[in-house]
Short mmCIF file of C-alpha atoms in Angstrom, two decimals:
data_model
loop_
_atom_site.label_atom_id
_atom_site.label_comp_id
_atom_site.label_asym_id
_atom_site.label_seq_id
_atom_site.Cartn_x
_atom_site.Cartn_y
_atom_site.Cartn_z
CA UNK A 333 54.99 88.43 37.03
CA UNK A 334 53.45 89.29 33.68
CA UNK A 335 49.93 88.18 32.69
CA UNK A 336 51.30 85.96 29.92
CA UNK A 337 53.21 83.86 32.46
CA UNK A 338 50.31 83.21 34.85
CA UNK A 339 47.71 80.50 34.73
CA UNK A 340 46.96 77.88 32.09
CA UNK A 341 47.25 80.27 29.15
CA UNK A 342 50.83 81.18 29.96
CA UNK A 343 51.75 77.56 30.60
CA UNK A 344 50.21 76.49 27.34
CA UNK A 345 52.12 79.20 25.47
CA UNK A 346 55.45 78.14 26.95
CA UNK A 347 54.77 74.46 26.31
CA UNK A 348 53.64 74.88 22.72
CA UNK A 349 55.78 74.66 19.61
CA UNK A 350 55.83 77.39 16.99
CA UNK A 351 52.97 76.71 14.52
CA UNK A 352 55.27 77.30 11.57
CA UNK A 353 57.41 74.37 12.72
CA UNK A 354 54.43 72.01 12.66
CA UNK A 355 53.36 73.23 9.22
CA UNK A 356 56.88 72.90 7.82
CA UNK A 357 57.10 69.41 9.33
CA UNK A 358 53.81 68.37 7.71
CA UNK A 359 54.64 69.95 4.35
CA UNK A 360 58.00 68.16 4.33
CA UNK A 361 56.19 64.87 4.95
CA UNK A 362 53.84 65.73 2.08
CA UNK A 363 56.88 66.40 -0.12
CA UNK A 364 58.29 63.03 0.88
CA UNK A 365 54.98 61.39 -0.05
CA UNK A 366 55.24 62.79 -3.57
CA UNK A 367 58.62 61.11 -4.07
CA UNK A 368 57.32 57.54 -3.87
CA UNK A 369 54.43 55.33 -4.88
CA UNK A 370 55.49 52.41 -2.69
CA UNK A 371 52.33 51.61 -0.67
CA UNK A 372 54.35 50.30 2.26
CA UNK A 373 56.35 53.52 2.59
CA UNK A 374 53.21 55.63 2.13
CA UNK A 375 51.38 53.62 4.78
CA UNK A 376 54.35 54.04 7.14
CA UNK A 377 54.38 57.79 6.45
CA UNK A 378 50.64 58.09 7.13
CA UNK A 379 50.99 56.04 10.34
CA UNK A 380 53.87 58.21 11.59
CA UNK A 381 51.98 61.45 11.01
CA UNK A 382 48.81 59.99 12.56
CA UNK A 383 50.70 58.94 15.68
CA UNK A 384 52.12 62.44 16.16
CA UNK A 385 48.64 63.92 15.67
CA UNK A 386 47.13 61.47 18.17
CA UNK A 387 49.67 62.38 20.84
CA UNK A 388 50.03 66.13 20.31
CA UNK A 389 46.85 67.62 18.92
CA UNK A 390 44.89 69.92 21.20
CA UNK A 391 41.12 69.60 21.90
CA UNK A 392 40.03 72.36 19.52
CA UNK A 393 37.59 72.36 16.56
CA UNK A 394 40.52 72.78 14.18
CA UNK A 395 42.25 69.70 15.58
CA UNK A 396 39.08 67.63 15.30
CA UNK A 397 38.97 68.35 11.56
CA UNK A 398 41.72 65.75 11.04
CA UNK A 399 39.06 63.09 10.64
CA UNK A 400 37.51 65.07 7.79
CA UNK A 401 40.85 65.15 5.98
CA UNK A 402 41.21 61.39 6.40
CA UNK A 403 37.75 60.83 4.93
CA UNK A 404 38.59 63.17 2.05
CA UNK A 405 41.76 61.16 1.39
CA UNK A 406 39.78 57.91 1.32
CA UNK A 407 37.27 59.49 -1.06
CA UNK A 408 40.09 60.58 -3.38
CA UNK A 409 41.49 57.05 -3.38
CA UNK A 410 38.10 55.51 -4.18
CA UNK A 411 37.44 58.05 -6.96
CA UNK A 412 40.83 57.26 -8.51
CA UNK A 413 39.98 53.55 -8.52
CA UNK A 414 36.53 54.29 -9.96
CA UNK A 415 38.01 56.32 -12.80
CA UNK A 416 40.49 53.55 -13.57
CA UNK A 417 37.62 51.06 -13.68
CA UNK A 418 35.23 53.12 -15.80
CA UNK A 419 37.64 54.95 -18.09
CA UNK A 420 40.35 52.35 -18.42
CA UNK A 421 44.08 52.80 -18.02
CA UNK A 422 47.07 52.97 -20.38
CA UNK A 423 48.83 50.35 -18.25
CA UNK A 424 48.87 47.02 -20.12
CA UNK A 425 47.76 44.00 -18.15
CA UNK A 426 47.16 40.30 -18.50
CA UNK A 427 45.20 39.58 -15.29
CA UNK A 428 41.62 40.49 -16.24
CA UNK A 429 39.34 40.87 -13.26
CA UNK A 430 36.09 41.73 -15.07
CA UNK A 431 34.86 43.03 -18.40
CA UNK A 432 32.44 45.96 -18.49
CA UNK A 433 30.20 46.79 -21.46
CA UNK A 434 32.20 49.16 -23.65
CA UNK A 435 30.47 52.28 -24.94
CA UNK A 436 31.45 53.25 -28.51
CA UNK A 437 32.77 56.80 -28.79
CA UNK A 438 33.13 59.06 -31.87
CA UNK A 439 36.38 59.26 -33.78
CA UNK A 440 37.36 62.60 -32.22
CA UNK A 441 37.50 60.91 -28.80
CA UNK A 442 40.25 58.49 -29.76
CA UNK A 443 42.39 57.44 -26.82
CA UNK A 444 39.42 57.50 -24.44
CA UNK A 445 37.23 54.53 -23.71
CA UNK A 446 34.29 53.82 -21.46
CA UNK A 447 34.11 50.32 -20.08
CA UNK A 448 36.04 47.36 -21.38
CA UNK A 449 38.47 45.08 -19.59
CA UNK A 450 39.52 45.91 -16.05
CA UNK A 451 42.89 44.41 -15.21
CA UNK A 452 44.59 43.95 -11.86
CA UNK A 453 47.64 45.85 -13.12
CA UNK A 454 45.55 48.94 -13.96
CA UNK A 455 43.76 48.92 -10.60
CA UNK A 456 47.02 48.46 -8.73
CA UNK A 457 48.62 51.36 -10.59
CA UNK A 458 45.59 53.56 -9.81
CA UNK A 459 45.74 52.50 -6.13
CA UNK A 460 49.43 53.46 -5.90
CA UNK A 461 48.77 56.83 -7.52
CA UNK A 462 45.68 57.54 -5.41
CA UNK A 463 47.43 56.54 -2.19
CA UNK A 464 50.17 59.09 -2.88
CA UNK A 465 47.61 61.89 -3.18
CA UNK A 466 45.76 60.59 -0.11
CA UNK A 467 48.98 60.70 1.92
CA UNK A 468 49.53 64.31 0.84
CA UNK A 469 46.02 65.28 1.99
CA UNK A 470 46.48 63.53 5.33
CA UNK A 471 49.74 65.42 5.90
CA UNK A 472 47.92 68.71 5.31
CA UNK A 473 45.26 67.57 7.78
CA UNK A 474 47.98 66.78 10.30
CA UNK A 475 49.32 70.34 10.01
CA UNK A 476 45.82 71.72 10.51
CA UNK A 477 45.35 69.53 13.60
CA UNK A 478 48.70 70.26 15.24
CA UNK A 479 48.78 74.05 14.75
CA UNK A 480 45.73 76.24 14.32
CA UNK A 481 45.96 78.42 11.20
CA UNK A 482 45.06 81.46 13.32
CA UNK A 483 48.30 80.98 15.29
CA UNK A 484 50.29 80.65 12.09
CA UNK A 485 48.84 83.94 10.84
CA UNK A 486 50.57 85.86 13.63
CA UNK A 487 53.99 84.67 12.46
CA UNK A 488 53.64 85.66 8.81
CA UNK A 489 55.58 88.65 7.46
CA UNK A 490 53.63 91.87 7.25
CA UNK A 491 53.66 91.80 3.44
CA UNK A 492 51.80 88.47 3.44
CA UNK A 493 49.34 89.38 6.17
CA UNK A 494 46.34 89.99 3.89
CA UNK A 495 47.04 86.78 1.97
CA UNK A 496 47.43 84.94 5.25
CA UNK A 497 44.07 86.21 6.47
CA UNK A 498 42.40 84.85 3.32
CA UNK A 499 44.11 81.47 3.71
CA UNK A 500 43.20 81.21 7.39
CA UNK A 501 39.55 82.03 6.68
CA UNK A 502 39.51 79.35 3.97
CA UNK A 503 41.13 76.73 6.22
CA UNK A 504 38.89 77.42 9.20
CA UNK A 505 35.78 77.11 7.02
CA UNK A 506 36.05 73.31 6.83
CA UNK A 507 36.07 72.59 10.61
CA UNK A 508 33.06 74.84 11.19
CA UNK A 509 31.28 73.17 8.28
CA UNK A 510 31.93 69.72 9.74
CA UNK A 511 30.72 70.88 13.17
CA UNK A 512 27.50 72.28 11.65
CA UNK A 513 26.81 69.01 9.82
CA UNK A 514 27.30 66.97 13.01
CA UNK A 515 25.09 69.31 15.03
CA UNK A 516 22.25 69.26 12.49
CA UNK A 517 22.41 65.49 12.03
CA UNK A 518 22.27 64.97 15.80
CA UNK A 519 19.28 67.33 16.03
CA UNK A 520 17.44 65.43 13.29
CA UNK A 521 18.11 62.10 14.98
CA UNK A 522 16.72 63.43 18.26
CA UNK A 523 13.55 64.48 16.43
CA UNK A 524 13.22 61.07 14.76
CA UNK A 525 13.91 62.38 11.27
CA UNK A 526 16.21 60.72 8.72
CA UNK A 527 19.73 62.08 8.53
CA UNK A 528 21.10 59.79 5.81
CA UNK A 529 20.41 59.31 2.14
CA UNK A 530 19.55 61.92 -0.46
CA UNK A 531 16.63 63.35 1.51
CA UNK A 532 18.67 63.68 4.67
CA UNK A 533 21.50 65.29 2.71
CA UNK A 534 19.16 67.93 1.30
CA UNK A 535 17.56 68.63 4.68
CA UNK A 536 20.99 69.06 6.30
CA UNK A 537 22.76 70.78 3.41
CA UNK A 538 20.46 73.79 3.13
CA UNK A 539 20.76 74.86 6.82
CA UNK A 540 24.51 74.32 6.66
CA UNK A 541 24.75 76.56 3.58
CA UNK A 542 22.58 79.20 5.24
CA UNK A 543 24.73 79.12 8.38
CA UNK A 544 27.92 79.43 6.31
CA UNK A 545 26.58 82.51 4.53
CA UNK A 546 25.53 84.13 7.82
CA UNK A 547 28.93 83.36 9.34
CA UNK A 548 30.74 84.89 6.35
CA UNK A 549 28.70 88.12 6.60
CA UNK A 550 29.32 88.35 10.35
CA UNK A 551 33.04 87.68 9.84
CA UNK A 552 33.29 90.40 7.19
CA UNK A 553 31.60 92.91 9.49
CA UNK A 554 33.84 91.96 12.42
CA UNK A 555 37.01 92.23 10.32
CA UNK A 556 35.97 95.64 9.01
CA UNK A 557 35.26 96.86 12.55
CA UNK A 558 38.70 95.71 13.70
CA UNK A 559 40.52 97.55 10.92
CA UNK A 560 41.59 94.67 8.68
CA UNK A 561 42.91 95.92 5.37
CA UNK A 562 44.30 99.24 6.63
CA UNK A 563 47.67 100.16 5.15
CA UNK A 564 50.29 102.73 6.06
CA UNK A 565 51.57 105.50 3.81
CA UNK A 566 54.72 104.30 2.08
CA UNK A 567 56.81 106.41 -0.32
CA UNK A 568 56.56 105.56 -4.00
CA UNK A 569 60.27 104.78 -4.14
CA UNK A 570 59.89 102.10 -1.46
CA UNK A 571 56.88 100.59 -3.24
CA UNK A 572 58.77 100.37 -6.53
CA UNK A 573 61.78 98.83 -4.81
CA UNK A 574 59.57 96.31 -3.06
CA UNK A 575 57.87 95.30 -6.31
CA UNK A 576 61.19 94.95 -8.14
CA UNK A 577 62.75 92.86 -5.38
CA UNK A 578 59.73 90.58 -4.98
CA UNK A 579 59.18 89.94 -8.69
CA UNK A 580 62.89 89.62 -9.38
CA UNK A 581 63.29 87.24 -6.47
CA UNK A 582 60.41 85.05 -7.63
CA UNK A 583 61.83 84.95 -11.16
CA UNK A 584 65.21 84.04 -9.70
CA UNK A 585 63.65 81.22 -7.68
CA UNK A 586 61.93 79.87 -10.80
CA UNK A 587 65.09 80.12 -12.91
CA UNK A 588 67.24 78.57 -10.21
CA UNK A 589 64.82 75.70 -9.66
CA UNK A 590 64.72 75.05 -13.41
CA UNK A 591 68.51 75.08 -13.49
CA UNK A 592 68.72 72.53 -10.68
CA UNK A 593 66.27 70.22 -12.46
CA UNK A 594 68.18 70.26 -15.76
CA UNK A 595 71.63 68.93 -16.48
CA UNK A 596 72.70 72.02 -18.44
CA UNK A 597 71.84 74.44 -15.64
CA UNK A 598 73.55 72.61 -12.81
CA UNK A 599 76.33 75.21 -12.58
CA UNK A 600 74.19 78.33 -12.28
CA UNK A 601 71.05 76.83 -10.72
CA UNK A 602 72.02 77.02 -7.04
CA UNK A 603 73.51 80.58 -7.09
CA UNK A 604 70.49 81.95 -8.97
CA UNK A 605 68.13 80.18 -6.56
CA UNK A 606 69.88 81.60 -3.50
CA UNK A 607 69.96 85.09 -5.01
CA UNK A 608 66.25 84.86 -5.81
CA UNK A 609 65.38 83.74 -2.28
CA UNK A 610 67.43 86.62 -0.80
CA UNK A 611 65.77 89.19 -3.08
CA UNK A 612 62.28 87.83 -2.33
CA UNK A 613 62.90 87.97 1.42
CA UNK A 614 64.17 91.54 1.16
CA UNK A 615 61.07 92.49 -0.82
CA UNK A 616 58.79 90.89 1.78
CA UNK A 617 60.54 92.77 4.57
CA UNK A 618 60.14 96.10 2.79
CA UNK A 619 56.53 95.28 1.94
CA UNK A 620 55.81 94.71 5.61
CA UNK A 621 55.98 98.46 6.20
CA UNK A 622 52.52 98.80 4.66
CA UNK A 623 50.91 96.64 7.34
CA UNK A 624 49.80 98.34 10.56
CA UNK A 625 49.93 95.41 12.95
CA UNK A 626 51.55 94.28 16.17
CA UNK A 627 52.06 90.85 17.72
CA UNK A 628 50.55 89.95 21.08
CA UNK A 629 52.39 87.16 22.89
CA UNK A 630 54.32 85.93 19.82
CA UNK A 631 55.21 82.24 19.55
CA UNK A 632 58.96 81.76 20.11
CA UNK A 633 61.05 79.78 17.64
CA UNK A 634 63.15 77.66 19.98
CA UNK A 635 65.13 74.44 19.91
CA UNK A 636 61.99 72.30 19.77
CA UNK A 637 60.81 74.16 16.68
CA UNK A 638 64.14 73.46 14.99
CA UNK A 639 63.85 69.81 16.02
CA UNK A 640 60.35 69.44 14.57
CA UNK A 641 61.29 71.18 11.33
CA UNK A 642 64.55 69.28 11.02
CA UNK A 643 62.88 65.89 11.41
CA UNK A 644 60.44 66.63 8.59
CA UNK A 645 63.17 68.10 6.37
CA UNK A 646 65.34 65.02 6.94
CA UNK A 647 62.50 62.72 5.84
CA UNK A 648 61.91 64.77 2.68
CA UNK A 649 65.62 64.97 1.82
CA UNK A 650 66.33 61.27 2.42
CA UNK A 651 63.32 60.09 0.41
CA UNK A 652 64.27 62.45 -2.42
CA UNK A 653 67.77 60.96 -2.38
CA UNK A 654 66.35 57.44 -2.28
CA UNK A 655 64.06 58.13 -5.26
CA UNK A 656 67.09 59.21 -7.27
CA UNK A 657 69.31 56.31 -6.26
CA UNK A 658 66.79 53.44 -6.09
CA UNK A 659 63.80 54.39 -8.22
CA UNK A 660 62.67 50.77 -8.53
CA UNK A 661 62.31 50.42 -4.76
CA UNK A 662 60.35 53.64 -4.29
CA UNK A 663 58.28 53.22 -7.45
CA UNK A 664 57.38 49.52 -7.66
CA UNK A 665 56.20 48.36 -11.04
CA UNK A 666 52.91 46.69 -11.77
CA UNK A 667 53.95 44.94 -14.99
CA UNK A 668 54.75 42.16 -14.23
CA UNK A 669 52.43 41.96 -11.24
CA UNK A 670 54.65 41.59 -8.15
CA UNK A 671 54.24 42.45 -4.49
CA UNK A 672 56.01 45.65 -3.34
CA UNK A 673 58.92 45.34 -0.96
CA UNK A 674 59.83 47.60 1.96
CA UNK A 675 63.24 49.24 1.43
CA UNK A 676 65.04 49.34 4.74
CA UNK A 677 66.89 52.66 4.85
CA UNK A 678 64.04 54.71 3.30
CA UNK A 679 61.72 53.14 5.89
CA UNK A 680 64.16 54.11 8.64
CA UNK A 681 64.18 57.64 7.22
CA UNK A 682 60.39 57.81 7.45
CA UNK A 683 60.59 56.83 11.11
CA UNK A 684 62.42 60.11 11.77
CA UNK A 685 59.00 61.76 11.45
CA UNK A 686 58.15 60.23 14.85
CA UNK A 687 60.83 62.31 16.59
CA UNK A 688 58.44 65.16 17.59
CA UNK A 689 56.17 62.64 19.35
CA UNK A 690 58.91 61.88 21.87
CA UNK A 691 60.94 65.11 21.98
CA UNK A 692 58.10 67.64 22.23
CA UNK A 693 55.89 67.81 25.36
CA UNK A 694 52.20 67.21 24.95
CA UNK A 695 49.94 70.28 24.88
CA UNK A 696 47.67 71.01 27.85
CA UNK A 697 44.21 69.53 27.68
CA UNK A 698 42.51 72.85 28.52
CA UNK A 699 44.08 74.78 25.64
CA UNK A 700 41.56 76.90 23.77
CA UNK A 701 41.70 77.84 20.12
CA UNK A 702 42.73 81.45 19.51
CA UNK A 703 40.09 83.76 18.14
#
């Protein structure tokens, strides 16, 4: 019996889903959220992702950061409404809610106004637009809660390892920041000091900033001691081939995507896109020779990973198809002011996002976050 198959750690590894599957699932849901402004569909999408997070996230600091993403999404929605109220909106409206004092602006600022009439149509349009961005942020938070970025780093190709390290460090900064704020606020409350308002924010913010700087210095020293950034000797011919394949593949992906989005390039768009993806993958595989790294207990990509990824891809594909066939249903108008309706088959497509909640076993409660 090998060490990886004994005890809670081995059981948790066998019962977990590949982190890339969770991230692809969440990114597909985010893509689906960008295809509609219907608040009912967006609310259903947010509820589906939240239910999966509630049933399958593990008790780690990264998973607990989901609440921070939800608060950020609410802040984005409120800021969008505030901008629509203060700066006006190009959406015409007849239902005036209030009239703010309008500030006169110079002639070079034509097209911009401060204050004036605030209509229900403009606020509703801003709410639809802000809710779409909020749903996208919540989907990213769901990916961060379901799969730790440190686990995802192990599955990246060798050519993207250094970029992956930078992304993981950036993503793990937010949970530690939230934990520091909670710890300092609790300490101030125990000492009878204020932890709210501007004064409390300043008294908490400075120690949090100091702790973040100390953590970054310690992380840099630890990464240098462990050999991060070391590269292998690769012949110049291989480096040139890798560069040509990667750049050519990315250009092919851009050209193919442009061809698919235009009517004139519909014939050559898909072949160019596929050729670009193949060239980029070949370049990434060759570039992986520069990275001196091994994988310890790699996460397997099994049937459950395909199921999770497929459910998210199906939601994104069906909502993209629905936005092309029934744009009025997925993008309800605000002029005239009418209540949005829930389209049936796009709503049923969104419910496919709940499939991982029932087909994937729940993670163990004693699972620890990888270092």
